[in-house]
mmCIF file of C-alpha atoms in Angstrom:
data_model
loop_
_atom_site.group_PDB
_atom_site.id
_atom_site.type_symbol
_atom_site.label_atom_id
_atom_site.label_comp_id
_atom_site.label_asym_id
_atom_site.label_seq_id
_atom_site.Cartn_x
_atom_site.Cartn_y
_atom_site.Cartn_z
ATOM 1 C CA MET A 1 154.881 60.618 108.657
ATOM 2 C CA LYS A 2 157.787 62.365 106.916
ATOM 3 C CA ASP A 3 157.008 60.515 103.686
ATOM 4 C CA THR A 4 153.382 61.669 103.833
ATOM 5 C CA ARG A 5 154.430 65.270 104.541
ATOM 6 C CA HIS A 6 156.888 65.168 101.634
ATOM 7 C CA ARG A 7 154.192 63.806 99.316
ATOM 8 C CA ILE A 8 151.785 66.546 100.376
ATOM 9 C CA LEU A 9 154.426 69.236 99.783
ATOM 10 C CA VAL A 10 155.264 67.857 96.332
ATOM 11 C CA THR A 11 151.583 67.608 95.387
ATOM 12 C CA GLY A 12 151.032 71.169 96.613
ATOM 13 C CA ALA A 13 154.028 72.401 94.616
ATOM 14 C CA VAL A 14 152.708 70.800 91.427
ATOM 15 C CA ALA A 15 149.192 72.149 92.033
ATOM 16 C CA PHE A 16 150.494 75.661 92.754
ATOM 17 C CA SER A 17 152.758 75.610 89.679
ATOM 18 C CA THR A 18 149.887 74.415 87.505
ATOM 19 C CA ALA A 19 147.521 77.092 88.825
ATOM 20 C CA LEU A 20 150.112 79.833 88.328
ATOM 21 C CA SER A 21 150.872 78.652 84.789
ATOM 22 C CA VAL A 22 147.169 78.535 83.907
ATOM 23 C CA PHE A 23 146.753 82.050 85.294
ATOM 24 C CA ILE A 24 149.656 83.283 83.138
ATOM 25 C CA GLY A 25 148.137 81.497 80.126
ATOM 26 C CA LEU A 26 144.778 83.114 80.679
ATOM 27 C CA ARG A 27 146.386 86.542 80.939
ATOM 28 C CA LEU A 28 148.360 85.980 77.737
ATOM 29 C CA SER A 29 145.354 84.689 75.812
ATOM 30 C CA GLY A 30 143.743 88.106 76.202
ATOM 31 C CA TYR A 31 146.523 89.526 74.027
ATOM 32 C CA GLY A 32 145.844 87.180 71.121
ATOM 33 C CA VAL A 33 148.886 84.931 71.624
ATOM 34 C CA PRO A 34 148.721 81.908 69.284
ATOM 35 C CA VAL A 35 147.707 78.621 70.942
ATOM 36 C CA ALA A 36 151.014 76.846 70.195
ATOM 37 C CA LEU A 37 153.022 79.691 71.721
ATOM 38 C CA LEU A 38 150.607 79.912 74.635
ATOM 39 C CA LEU A 39 151.024 76.191 75.342
ATOM 40 C CA ALA A 40 154.820 76.407 75.102
ATOM 41 C CA CYS A 41 154.878 79.371 77.474
ATOM 42 C CA CYS A 42 152.561 77.730 80.015
ATOM 43 C CA LEU A 43 154.469 74.446 79.985
ATOM 44 C CA SER A 44 157.834 76.167 80.390
ATOM 45 C CA CYS A 45 156.476 78.282 83.257
ATOM 46 C CA MET A 46 155.076 75.184 84.930
ATOM 47 C CA ALA A 47 158.395 73.351 84.587
ATOM 48 C CA THR A 48 160.315 76.314 85.976
ATOM 49 C CA PHE A 49 157.993 76.905 88.931
ATOM 50 C CA THR A 50 157.855 73.196 89.776
ATOM 51 C CA SER A 51 161.636 72.855 89.615
ATOM 52 C CA LEU A 52 162.093 75.883 91.862
ATOM 53 C CA LEU A 53 159.585 74.614 94.429
ATOM 54 C CA PHE A 54 161.127 71.116 94.395
ATOM 55 C CA ARG A 55 164.527 72.671 95.161
ATOM 56 C CA VAL A 56 163.014 74.669 98.022
ATOM 57 C CA ILE A 57 161.347 71.533 99.412
ATOM 58 C CA ASP A 58 164.607 69.571 99.168
ATOM 59 C CA ALA A 59 166.581 72.357 100.862
ATOM 60 C CA TRP A 60 163.983 72.606 103.607
ATOM 61 C CA SER A 61 164.034 68.858 104.299
ATOM 62 C CA THR A 62 167.826 68.399 104.162
ATOM 63 C CA THR A 63 170.059 68.477 107.225
ATOM 64 C CA THR A 64 173.719 69.340 106.694
ATOM 65 C CA HIS A 65 176.506 68.611 109.177
ATOM 66 C CA ARG A 66 179.856 70.321 108.670
ATOM 67 C CA CYS A 67 183.300 69.870 110.148
ATOM 68 C CA THR A 68 183.885 72.279 113.008
ATOM 69 C CA GLN A 69 187.560 72.892 112.204
ATOM 70 C CA ALA A 70 188.283 76.240 110.544
ATOM 71 C CA GLY A 71 189.137 75.947 106.865
ATOM 72 C CA CYS A 72 187.771 72.407 106.477
ATOM 73 C CA ASP A 73 185.042 72.034 103.860
ATOM 74 C CA PHE A 74 183.938 68.497 104.790
ATOM 75 C CA ARG A 75 180.157 68.189 105.046
ATOM 76 C CA VAL A 76 177.420 65.568 105.036
ATOM 77 C CA SER A 77 173.890 66.248 103.757
ATOM 78 C CA LEU A 78 171.059 63.981 104.922
ATOM 79 C CA THR A 79 167.423 63.595 103.968
ATOM 80 C CA GLY A 80 164.823 61.351 105.513
ATOM 81 C CA THR A 81 166.828 60.275 108.563
ATOM 82 C CA ASP A 82 165.761 59.994 112.163
ATOM 83 C CA SER A 83 167.368 61.960 114.993
ATOM 84 C CA ALA A 84 169.701 59.108 116.025
ATOM 85 C CA GLU A 85 171.088 58.726 112.498
ATOM 86 C CA SER A 86 171.452 62.482 112.159
ATOM 87 C CA ARG A 87 173.348 62.636 115.461
ATOM 88 C CA ARG A 88 175.668 59.824 114.333
ATOM 89 C CA TRP A 89 176.554 61.717 111.144
ATOM 90 C CA GLN A 90 177.040 64.912 113.120
ATOM 91 C CA GLU A 91 179.647 63.123 115.233
ATOM 92 C CA ILE A 92 181.301 61.661 112.124
ATOM 93 C CA ALA A 93 181.551 65.132 110.573
ATOM 94 C CA ALA A 94 183.109 66.536 113.759
ATOM 95 C CA GLN A 95 185.661 63.696 114.100
ATOM 96 C CA HIS A 96 186.699 62.974 110.519
ATOM 97 C CA PRO A 97 190.436 63.146 109.725
ATOM 98 C CA HIS A 98 191.217 66.802 109.042
ATOM 99 C CA ARG A 99 193.351 67.344 105.979
ATOM 100 C CA SER A 100 195.451 70.406 105.278
ATOM 101 C CA HIS A 101 195.212 71.780 101.757
#
């Protein structure tokens, strides 16, 4: 189920980025922008939008467990795990050996 949801989100991100880039290209073509420059602009916009949306999707689907001790920067980031595995890593993060810096 999670894999299907992730695939749908990624497909949606690519489709949205493509549509937005095409829209920008159509707007620019009205100003007489040369085709080569128009293509370069649209492709760079698509790459930027897609990269941004992929980062948002990854951040949304990632669970991070941190050490509860003040001043400790230990953390574990998980993606695609079930609740039991997530709970296990949460306990590991809370009980890891605390090191003074």
